[in-house]
Coordinates of C-alpha atoms in Angstrom, one line a residue:
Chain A
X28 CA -107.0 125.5 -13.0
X29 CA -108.9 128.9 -12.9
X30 CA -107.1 132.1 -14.4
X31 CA -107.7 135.5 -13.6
X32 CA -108.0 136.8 -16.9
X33 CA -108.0 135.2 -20.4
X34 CA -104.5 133.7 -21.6
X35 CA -104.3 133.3 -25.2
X36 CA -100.4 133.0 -25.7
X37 CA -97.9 131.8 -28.2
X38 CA -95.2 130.6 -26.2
X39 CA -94.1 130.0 -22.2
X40 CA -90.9 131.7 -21.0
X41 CA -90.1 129.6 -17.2
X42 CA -86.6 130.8 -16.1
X43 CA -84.8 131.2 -12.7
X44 CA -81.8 131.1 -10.8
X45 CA -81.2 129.2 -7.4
X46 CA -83.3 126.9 -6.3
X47 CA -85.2 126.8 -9.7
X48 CA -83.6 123.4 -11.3
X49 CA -85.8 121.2 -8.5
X50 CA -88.9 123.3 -9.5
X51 CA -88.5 122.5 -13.3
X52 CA -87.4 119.3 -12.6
X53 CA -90.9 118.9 -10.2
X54 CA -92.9 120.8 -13.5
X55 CA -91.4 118.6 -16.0
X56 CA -92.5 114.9 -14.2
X57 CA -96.1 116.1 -14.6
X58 CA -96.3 118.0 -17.7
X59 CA -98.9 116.3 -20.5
X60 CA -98.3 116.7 -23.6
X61 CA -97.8 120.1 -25.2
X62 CA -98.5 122.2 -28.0
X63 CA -97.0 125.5 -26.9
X64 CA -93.5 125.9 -27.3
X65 CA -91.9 126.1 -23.9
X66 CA -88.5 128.2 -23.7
X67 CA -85.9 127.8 -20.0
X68 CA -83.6 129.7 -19.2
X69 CA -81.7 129.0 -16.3
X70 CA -78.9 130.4 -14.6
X71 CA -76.3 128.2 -14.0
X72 CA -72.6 127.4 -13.4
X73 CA -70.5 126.8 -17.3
X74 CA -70.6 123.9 -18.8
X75 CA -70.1 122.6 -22.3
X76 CA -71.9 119.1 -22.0
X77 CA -75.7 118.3 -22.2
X78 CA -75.7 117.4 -18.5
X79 CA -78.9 119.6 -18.4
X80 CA -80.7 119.0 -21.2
X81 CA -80.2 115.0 -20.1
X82 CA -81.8 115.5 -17.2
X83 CA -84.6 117.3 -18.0
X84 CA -85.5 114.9 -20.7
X85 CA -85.5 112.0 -18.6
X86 CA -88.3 114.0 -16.7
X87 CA -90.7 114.3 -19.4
X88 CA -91.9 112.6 -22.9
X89 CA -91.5 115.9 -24.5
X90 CA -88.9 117.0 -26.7
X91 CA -86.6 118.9 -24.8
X92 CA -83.1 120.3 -27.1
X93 CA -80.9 123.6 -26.6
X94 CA -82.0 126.5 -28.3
X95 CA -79.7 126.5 -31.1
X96 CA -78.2 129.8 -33.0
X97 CA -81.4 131.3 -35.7
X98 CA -83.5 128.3 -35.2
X99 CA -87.1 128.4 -35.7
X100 CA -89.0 128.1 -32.7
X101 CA -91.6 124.7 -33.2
X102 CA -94.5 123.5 -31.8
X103 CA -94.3 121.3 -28.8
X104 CA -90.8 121.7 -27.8
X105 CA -89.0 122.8 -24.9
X106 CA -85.9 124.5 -25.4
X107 CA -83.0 125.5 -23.0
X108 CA -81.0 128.3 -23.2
X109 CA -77.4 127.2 -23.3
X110 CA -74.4 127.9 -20.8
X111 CA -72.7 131.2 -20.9
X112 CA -74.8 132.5 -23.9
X113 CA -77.6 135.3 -23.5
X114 CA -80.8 134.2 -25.4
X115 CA -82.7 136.8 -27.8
X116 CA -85.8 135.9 -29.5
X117 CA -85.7 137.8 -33.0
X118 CA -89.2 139.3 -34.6
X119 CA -89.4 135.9 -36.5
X120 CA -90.0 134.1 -33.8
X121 CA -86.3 133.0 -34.1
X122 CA -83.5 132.5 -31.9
X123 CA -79.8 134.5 -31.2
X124 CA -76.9 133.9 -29.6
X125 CA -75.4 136.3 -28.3
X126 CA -72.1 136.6 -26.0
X127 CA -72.0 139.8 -25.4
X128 CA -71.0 141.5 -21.4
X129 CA -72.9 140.1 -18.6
X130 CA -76.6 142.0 -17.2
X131 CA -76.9 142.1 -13.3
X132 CA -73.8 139.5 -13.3
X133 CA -75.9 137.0 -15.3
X134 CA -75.5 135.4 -19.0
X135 CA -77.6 134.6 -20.0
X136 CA -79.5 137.3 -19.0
X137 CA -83.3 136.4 -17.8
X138 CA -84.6 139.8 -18.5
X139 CA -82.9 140.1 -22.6
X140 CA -84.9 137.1 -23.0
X141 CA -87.9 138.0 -21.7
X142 CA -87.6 141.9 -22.8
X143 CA -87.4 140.2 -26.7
X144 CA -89.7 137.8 -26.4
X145 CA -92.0 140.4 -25.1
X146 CA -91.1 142.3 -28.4
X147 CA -92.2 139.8 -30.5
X148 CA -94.8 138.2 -28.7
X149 CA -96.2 140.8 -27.4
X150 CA -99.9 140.2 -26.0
X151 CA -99.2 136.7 -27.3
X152 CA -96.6 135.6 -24.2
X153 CA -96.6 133.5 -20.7
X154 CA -93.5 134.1 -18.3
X155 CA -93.0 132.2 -14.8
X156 CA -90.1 133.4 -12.7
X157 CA -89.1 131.3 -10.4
X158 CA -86.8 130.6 -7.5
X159 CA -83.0 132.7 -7.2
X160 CA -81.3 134.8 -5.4
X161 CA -80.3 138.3 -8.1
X162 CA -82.4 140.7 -9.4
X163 CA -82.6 139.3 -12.6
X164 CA -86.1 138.6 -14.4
X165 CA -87.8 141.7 -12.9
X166 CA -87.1 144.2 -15.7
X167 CA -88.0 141.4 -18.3
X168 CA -91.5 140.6 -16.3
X169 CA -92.3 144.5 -16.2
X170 CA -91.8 144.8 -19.9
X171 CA -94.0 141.4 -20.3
X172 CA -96.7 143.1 -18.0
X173 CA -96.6 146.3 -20.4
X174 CA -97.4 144.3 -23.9
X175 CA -100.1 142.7 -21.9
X176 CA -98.4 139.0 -22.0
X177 CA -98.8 137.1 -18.8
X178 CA -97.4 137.3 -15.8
X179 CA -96.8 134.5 -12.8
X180 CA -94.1 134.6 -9.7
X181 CA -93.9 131.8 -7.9
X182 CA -95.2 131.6 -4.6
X183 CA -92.0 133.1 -2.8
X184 CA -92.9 131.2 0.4
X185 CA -92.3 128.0 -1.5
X186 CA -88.8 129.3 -2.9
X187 CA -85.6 127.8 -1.8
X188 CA -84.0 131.4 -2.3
X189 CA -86.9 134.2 -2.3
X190 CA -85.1 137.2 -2.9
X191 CA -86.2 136.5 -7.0
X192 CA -89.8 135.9 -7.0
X193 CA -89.9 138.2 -4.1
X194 CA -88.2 141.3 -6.3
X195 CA -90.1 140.8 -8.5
X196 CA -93.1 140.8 -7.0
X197 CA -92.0 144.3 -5.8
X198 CA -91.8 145.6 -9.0
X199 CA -94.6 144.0 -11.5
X200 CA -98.3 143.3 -10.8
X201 CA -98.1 139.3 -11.0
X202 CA -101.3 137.7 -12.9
X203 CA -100.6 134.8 -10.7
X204 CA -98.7 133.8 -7.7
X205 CA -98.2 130.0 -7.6
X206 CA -96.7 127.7 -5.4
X207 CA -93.8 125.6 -6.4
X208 CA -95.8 122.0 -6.1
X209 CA -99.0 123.7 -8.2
X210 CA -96.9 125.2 -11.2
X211 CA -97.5 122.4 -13.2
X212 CA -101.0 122.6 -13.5
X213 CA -101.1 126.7 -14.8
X214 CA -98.3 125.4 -17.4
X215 CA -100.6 121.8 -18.4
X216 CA -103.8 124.1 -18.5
X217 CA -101.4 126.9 -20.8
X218 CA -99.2 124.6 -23.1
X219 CA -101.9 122.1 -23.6
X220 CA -103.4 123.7 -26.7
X221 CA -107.2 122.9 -25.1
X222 CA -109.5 125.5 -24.7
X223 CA -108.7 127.6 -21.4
X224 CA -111.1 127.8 -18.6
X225 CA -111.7 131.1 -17.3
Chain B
X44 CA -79.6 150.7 -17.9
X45 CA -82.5 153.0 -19.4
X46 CA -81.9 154.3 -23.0
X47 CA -84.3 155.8 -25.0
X48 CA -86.8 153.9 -27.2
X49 CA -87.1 154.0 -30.7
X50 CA -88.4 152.5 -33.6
X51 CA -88.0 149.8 -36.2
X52 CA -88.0 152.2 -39.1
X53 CA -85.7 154.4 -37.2
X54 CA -83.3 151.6 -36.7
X55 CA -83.3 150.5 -40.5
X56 CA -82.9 154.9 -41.3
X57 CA -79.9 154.5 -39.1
X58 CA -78.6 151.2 -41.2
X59 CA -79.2 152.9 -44.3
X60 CA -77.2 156.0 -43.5
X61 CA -74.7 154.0 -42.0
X62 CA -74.4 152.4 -45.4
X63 CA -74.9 155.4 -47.6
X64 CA -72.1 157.7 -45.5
X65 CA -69.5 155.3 -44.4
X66 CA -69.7 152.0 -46.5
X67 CA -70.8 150.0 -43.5
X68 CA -73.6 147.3 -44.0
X69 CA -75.4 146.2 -41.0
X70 CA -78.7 145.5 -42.7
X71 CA -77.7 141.5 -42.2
X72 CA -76.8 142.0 -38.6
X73 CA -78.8 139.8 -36.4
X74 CA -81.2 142.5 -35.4
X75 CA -82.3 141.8 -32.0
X76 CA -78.9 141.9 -30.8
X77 CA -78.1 144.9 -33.2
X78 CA -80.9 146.3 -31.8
X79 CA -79.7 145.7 -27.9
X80 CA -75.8 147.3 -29.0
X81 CA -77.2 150.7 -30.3
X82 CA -79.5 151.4 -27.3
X83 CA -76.7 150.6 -25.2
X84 CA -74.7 153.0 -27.0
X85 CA -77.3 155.6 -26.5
X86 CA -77.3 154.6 -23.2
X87 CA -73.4 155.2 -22.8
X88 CA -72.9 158.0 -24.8
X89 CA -75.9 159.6 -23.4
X90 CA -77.6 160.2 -26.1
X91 CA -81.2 161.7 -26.7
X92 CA -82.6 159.4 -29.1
X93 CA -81.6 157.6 -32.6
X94 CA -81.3 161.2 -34.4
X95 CA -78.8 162.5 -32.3
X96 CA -76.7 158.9 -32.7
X97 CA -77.3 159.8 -36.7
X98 CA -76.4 163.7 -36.5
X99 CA -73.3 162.5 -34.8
X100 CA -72.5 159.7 -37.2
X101 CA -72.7 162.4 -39.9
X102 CA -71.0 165.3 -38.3
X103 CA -68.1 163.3 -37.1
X104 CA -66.2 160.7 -38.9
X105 CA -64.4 159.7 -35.9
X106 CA -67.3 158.4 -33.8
X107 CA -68.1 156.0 -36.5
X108 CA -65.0 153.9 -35.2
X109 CA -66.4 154.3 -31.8
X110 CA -69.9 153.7 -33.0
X111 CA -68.4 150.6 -34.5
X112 CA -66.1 149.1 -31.5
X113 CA -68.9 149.7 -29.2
X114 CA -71.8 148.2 -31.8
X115 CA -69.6 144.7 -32.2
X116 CA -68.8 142.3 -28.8
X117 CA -65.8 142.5 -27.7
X118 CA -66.2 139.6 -24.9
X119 CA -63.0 137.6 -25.2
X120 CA -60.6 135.9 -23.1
X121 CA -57.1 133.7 -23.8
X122 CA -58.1 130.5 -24.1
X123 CA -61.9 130.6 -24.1
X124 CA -63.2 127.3 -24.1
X125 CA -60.1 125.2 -22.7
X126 CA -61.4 121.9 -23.6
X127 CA -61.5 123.7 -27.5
X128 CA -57.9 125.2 -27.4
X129 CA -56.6 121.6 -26.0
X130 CA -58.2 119.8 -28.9
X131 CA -56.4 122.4 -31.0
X132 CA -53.1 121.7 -29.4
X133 CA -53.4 117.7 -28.8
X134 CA -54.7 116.9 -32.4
X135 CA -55.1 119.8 -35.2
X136 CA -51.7 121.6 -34.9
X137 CA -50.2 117.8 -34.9
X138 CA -51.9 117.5 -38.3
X139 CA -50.4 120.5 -39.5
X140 CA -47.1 120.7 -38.1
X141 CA -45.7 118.5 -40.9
X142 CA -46.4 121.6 -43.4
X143 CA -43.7 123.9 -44.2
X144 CA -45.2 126.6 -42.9
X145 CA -48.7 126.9 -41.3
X146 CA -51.1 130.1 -42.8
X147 CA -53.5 130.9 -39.6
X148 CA -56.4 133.4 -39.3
X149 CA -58.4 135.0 -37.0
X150 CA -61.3 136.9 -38.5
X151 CA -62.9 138.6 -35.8
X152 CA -60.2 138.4 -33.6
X153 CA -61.4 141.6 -31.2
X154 CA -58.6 142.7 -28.6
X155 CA -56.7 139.6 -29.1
X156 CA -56.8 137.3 -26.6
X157 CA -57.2 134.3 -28.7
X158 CA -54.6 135.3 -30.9
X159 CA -51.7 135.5 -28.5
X160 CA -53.0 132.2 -27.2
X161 CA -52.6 130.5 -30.4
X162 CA -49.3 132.1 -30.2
X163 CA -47.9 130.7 -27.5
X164 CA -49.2 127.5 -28.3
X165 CA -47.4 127.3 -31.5
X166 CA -44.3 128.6 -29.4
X167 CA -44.5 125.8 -27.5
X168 CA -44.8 123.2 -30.1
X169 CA -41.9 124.6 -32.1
X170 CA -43.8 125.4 -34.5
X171 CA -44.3 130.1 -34.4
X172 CA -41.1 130.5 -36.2
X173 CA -42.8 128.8 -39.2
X174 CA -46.2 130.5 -38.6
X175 CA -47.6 133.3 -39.7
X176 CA -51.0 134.7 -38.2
X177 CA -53.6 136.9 -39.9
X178 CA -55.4 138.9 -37.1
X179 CA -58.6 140.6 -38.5
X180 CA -61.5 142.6 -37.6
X181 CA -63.8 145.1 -38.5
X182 CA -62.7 147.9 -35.7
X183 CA -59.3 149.7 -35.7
X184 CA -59.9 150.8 -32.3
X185 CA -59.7 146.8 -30.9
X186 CA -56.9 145.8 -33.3
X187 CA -54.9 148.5 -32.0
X188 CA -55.7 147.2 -28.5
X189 CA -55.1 143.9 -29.9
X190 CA -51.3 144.7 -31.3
X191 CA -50.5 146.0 -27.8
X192 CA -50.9 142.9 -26.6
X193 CA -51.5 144.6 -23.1
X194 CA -55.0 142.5 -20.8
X195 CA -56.1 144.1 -17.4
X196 CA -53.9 141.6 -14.7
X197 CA -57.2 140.9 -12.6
X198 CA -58.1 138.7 -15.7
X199 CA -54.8 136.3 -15.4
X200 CA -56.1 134.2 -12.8
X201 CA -58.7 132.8 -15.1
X202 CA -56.7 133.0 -18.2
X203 CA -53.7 131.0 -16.3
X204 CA -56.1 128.1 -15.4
X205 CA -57.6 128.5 -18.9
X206 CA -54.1 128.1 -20.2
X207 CA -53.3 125.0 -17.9
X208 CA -56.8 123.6 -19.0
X209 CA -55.8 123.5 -22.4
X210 CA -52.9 121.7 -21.6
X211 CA -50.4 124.4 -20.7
X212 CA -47.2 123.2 -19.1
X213 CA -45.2 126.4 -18.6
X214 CA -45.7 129.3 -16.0
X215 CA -48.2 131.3 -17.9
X216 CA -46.4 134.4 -16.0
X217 CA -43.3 133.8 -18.1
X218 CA -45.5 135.0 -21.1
X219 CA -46.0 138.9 -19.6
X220 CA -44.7 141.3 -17.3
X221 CA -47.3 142.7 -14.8
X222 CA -46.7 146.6 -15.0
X223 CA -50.1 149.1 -13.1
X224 CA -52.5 146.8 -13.4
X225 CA -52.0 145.4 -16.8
X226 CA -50.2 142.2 -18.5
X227 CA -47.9 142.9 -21.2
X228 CA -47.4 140.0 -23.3
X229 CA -44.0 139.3 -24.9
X230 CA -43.2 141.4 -27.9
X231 CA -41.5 137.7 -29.4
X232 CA -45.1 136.7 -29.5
X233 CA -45.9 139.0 -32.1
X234 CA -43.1 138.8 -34.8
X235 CA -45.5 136.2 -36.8
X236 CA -48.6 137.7 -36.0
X237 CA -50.0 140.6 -38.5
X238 CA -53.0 142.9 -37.6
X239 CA -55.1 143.6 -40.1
X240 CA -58.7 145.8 -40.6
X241 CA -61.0 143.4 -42.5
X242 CA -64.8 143.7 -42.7
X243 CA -66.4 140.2 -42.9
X244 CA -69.6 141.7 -44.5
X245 CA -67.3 144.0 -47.4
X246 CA -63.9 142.3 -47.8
X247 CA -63.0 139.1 -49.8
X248 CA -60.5 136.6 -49.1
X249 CA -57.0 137.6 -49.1
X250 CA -55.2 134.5 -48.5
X251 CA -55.1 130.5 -48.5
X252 CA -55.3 129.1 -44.7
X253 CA -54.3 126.3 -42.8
X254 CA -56.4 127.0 -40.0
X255 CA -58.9 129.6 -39.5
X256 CA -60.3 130.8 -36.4
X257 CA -64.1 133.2 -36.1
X258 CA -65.3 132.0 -32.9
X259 CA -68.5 133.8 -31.7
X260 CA -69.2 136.3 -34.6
X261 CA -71.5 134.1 -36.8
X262 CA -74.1 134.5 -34.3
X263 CA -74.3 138.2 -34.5
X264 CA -75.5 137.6 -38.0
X265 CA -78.8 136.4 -39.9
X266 CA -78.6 133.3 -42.0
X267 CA -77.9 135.0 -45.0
X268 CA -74.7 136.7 -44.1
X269 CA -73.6 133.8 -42.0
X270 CA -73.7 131.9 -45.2
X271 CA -72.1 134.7 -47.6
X272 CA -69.4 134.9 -45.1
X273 CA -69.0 130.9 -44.7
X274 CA -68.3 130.9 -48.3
X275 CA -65.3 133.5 -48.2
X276 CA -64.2 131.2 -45.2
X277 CA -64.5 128.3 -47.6
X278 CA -62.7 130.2 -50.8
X279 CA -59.9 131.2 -48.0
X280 CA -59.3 127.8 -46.5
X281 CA -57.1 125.1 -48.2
X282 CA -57.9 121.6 -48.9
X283 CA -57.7 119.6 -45.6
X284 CA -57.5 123.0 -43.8
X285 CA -59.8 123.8 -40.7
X286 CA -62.5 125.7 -40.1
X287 CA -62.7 126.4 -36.2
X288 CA -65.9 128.3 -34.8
X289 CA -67.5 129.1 -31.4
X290 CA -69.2 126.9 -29.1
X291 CA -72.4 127.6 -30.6
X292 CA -71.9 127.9 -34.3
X293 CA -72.8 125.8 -36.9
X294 CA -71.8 125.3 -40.5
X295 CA -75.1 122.4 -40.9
X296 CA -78.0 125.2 -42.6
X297 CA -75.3 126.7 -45.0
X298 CA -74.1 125.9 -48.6
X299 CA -70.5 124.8 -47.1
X300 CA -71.7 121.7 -45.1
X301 CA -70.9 119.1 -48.0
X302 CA -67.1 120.1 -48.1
X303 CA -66.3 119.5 -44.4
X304 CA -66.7 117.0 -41.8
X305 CA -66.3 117.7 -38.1
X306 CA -63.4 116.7 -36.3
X307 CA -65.0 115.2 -33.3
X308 CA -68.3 115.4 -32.1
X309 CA -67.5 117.7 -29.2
X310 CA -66.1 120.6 -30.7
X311 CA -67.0 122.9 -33.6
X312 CA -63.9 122.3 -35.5
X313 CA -64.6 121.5 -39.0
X314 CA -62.0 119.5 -42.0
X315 CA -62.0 120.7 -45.2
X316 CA -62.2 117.3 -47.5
X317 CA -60.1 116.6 -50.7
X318 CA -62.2 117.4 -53.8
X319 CA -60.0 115.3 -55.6

């Protein structure tokens, strides 16, 4: 797929609330293989099993495994931000836990992980916000923006709950605006490790 | 929330001062989070930027202890992770009820919650009249929250189906008295349970446990300290004693792995093996 401007990044951030699992689950049945690391983070009701992280890997021949506590982010994986936890990506391209009070009524909080990934990553850094209906995401996308990592929303027409995307779309100068069904060629094109066509 | 920005060096100044003046370390704190907890306390305290927080700090050995409650998480609540707390109360307090007298700690224990939870539990297996609980942390203000045993009463609606989760039996409400808007646990709870300041990164080991409990601290620290501080868990905890953690720890990266084995492979509850 075309871009409209270079992408050179380290690692994808896709993360959402309502209406998102369908759209990751749609992503996941058509992603190739990857070389970029690919972090979710998903808002979702607490749980303790590996309900999630079951069903995503029956989507996909990727790796896909919860983001555990310090661990090293690899090549070619696909993590998921467990239940009840917020996310932070530390300046060695690590993870944290971290169970601290909730941000806009969410943990994990979509914009902590983005706003630290941004701080790491900086220029370096791919975030898709998709379906949901809070506010979350915006903040983190802005901060994104401002280290000049890349920005997509998707397509709030194609959202089972718009207010999200839509938000953010209010607040933050998306690269991209994608709809739900197309998402998974931006991420194939990104994560790929092939040279990107401009 | 919008707090002001500051640097990396200015955040290891303040770390470094915070050593130098008051004896507190945080240069092994995991420092994204770390990071995250002082801006919020600029945010809070209103604050003009890291050199006011540090001119404060100096001036005023009192907000240190605020500094510190606010810089650590105190998210808590009784019976946090029911499926956890029933596993405690179906199968490890079983194994160690045929002790004389059962040594518990909570290092990290915050305002309490889980301490009066493992309270009542041993109340209700017979067994608190032959405890004795070790309550620790690293801020006086939250231990002397914790030895009030007093929890905002909105929050007893989850803690009660908490409590029936982890296989409660009683009314939950026989445990406090509702009084404006707070729960005030039984005073009965507290005759075994001693509060204690303890700082995980300066103390040692004060005692041989049974059963120790430091459930969601690990992950506010790098590998390093999680490791130093699984080692004075290890030097504290008798030979088939447990080691119980959050939902997200892990003892697998550090130098402590080879002496335990995990209970189940649900939760993170830990056996310390016989060395003989």
């Amino acid at each position: 797929m075309k871009f409209n401007r270079e992408i050179n990044c380290d690692l994808l951030l896709v993360a959402g609330s309502a209406g998102s699992l369908e759209v990751i689950l749609m992503l996941l049945e058509k992603l190739e293989s990857i070389v970029i690391p690919i972090v979710i983070v998903l808002h979702r009701k607490d749980d303790n099993d590996n309900l999630l992280i079951e069903l995503l890997s029956g989507r996909t021949n990727c790796v896909v495994k919860e983001a555990e506590d310090k661990e090293s982010i690899a090549a070619a994986t696909i993590y998921v931000c467990p239940p009840d936890y917020h996310l932070l990506i530390e300046n060695d391209r690590s993870f944290s836990l971290d169970s601290s009070e909730r941000i806009n009524f969410s943990r994990p909080s979509i914009d902590l992980t983005f706003e630290t990934a941004a701080e790491t990553y900086r220029s370096k850094l791919a975030a898709i916000l998709l379906s949901g209906a809070n506010a979350d995401g915006a903040a983190g996308l802005v901060k994104i923006k401002s280290y000049g990592g890349y920005v997509v929303v998707q397509d709030p027409a194609t959202a089972i709950s718009a207010f999200m995307p839509k938000h953010a779309l209010d607040v933050v100068e998306a690269d991209d605006i994608i709809p739900a069904a197309e998402l998974y060629l931006f991420v194939n094109s990104i994560c790929g490790g092939k040279p990107f066509p401009l | 929330m919008n707090s002001p920005e500051f640097t990396d060096e200015e955040l290891n100044r303040l770390v470094i001062n915070l050593e130098d003046w008051y004896g507190y370390n945080f240069s092994n704190y995991a420092r994204a989070s770390f990071k995250r907890r002082v801006s919020r306390i600029l945010a809070i305290d209103k604050l003009k930027g890291i050199d006011e927080l540090s001119s404060r700090l100096k001036q005023d050995g009192r907000y240190v202890q605020r500094f510190i409650e606010e810089i650590t998480v105190n998210v808590t609540e009784m019976y946090r992770d029911p499926s956890f707390y029933k596993t405690i109360r179906d199968e490890i307090l079983p194994a160690l009820s045929p002790k004389p007298f059962i040594r518990i700690w909570h290092a990290g224990c915050s305002t309490g919650e889980e301490v009066y939870s493992m309270a009542i539990m041993l109340k209700e297996m017979n067994l608190l009249h032959r405890s004795m609980i070790y309550a620790t942390d690293i801020s006086a203000k939250v231990l002397a929250s914790a030895k009030e045993g007093r929890f905002p009463l909105q929050q007893m609606k989850l803690f009660s189906e908490n409590y029936l989760k982890a296989g409660g039996r009683q009314d939950f409400s026989s445990y406090y008295s509702a009084n404006y808007g707070y729960a005030k646990f039984d005073e009965s709870l507290k005759k075994n349970i001693l509060f204690a300041s303890h700082n995980l990164v300066s103390d040692g080991s004060f005692n041989e446990f049974q059963l120790l409990f430091c459930r969601n601290v690990l992950i506010y620290f790098d590998r390093e300290l999680q490791n130093k501080v699984l080692s004075l868990f290890d030097a504290s905890i008798e030979q088939l004693g447990f080691l119980a953690l959050g939902s997200r720890e892990h003892i697998k990266f550090s130098g402590i792995a080879n002496r335990y084995t995990q209970w189940n492979e649900k939760e993170r509850i830990w056996r310390k093996r016989n060395s003989d």
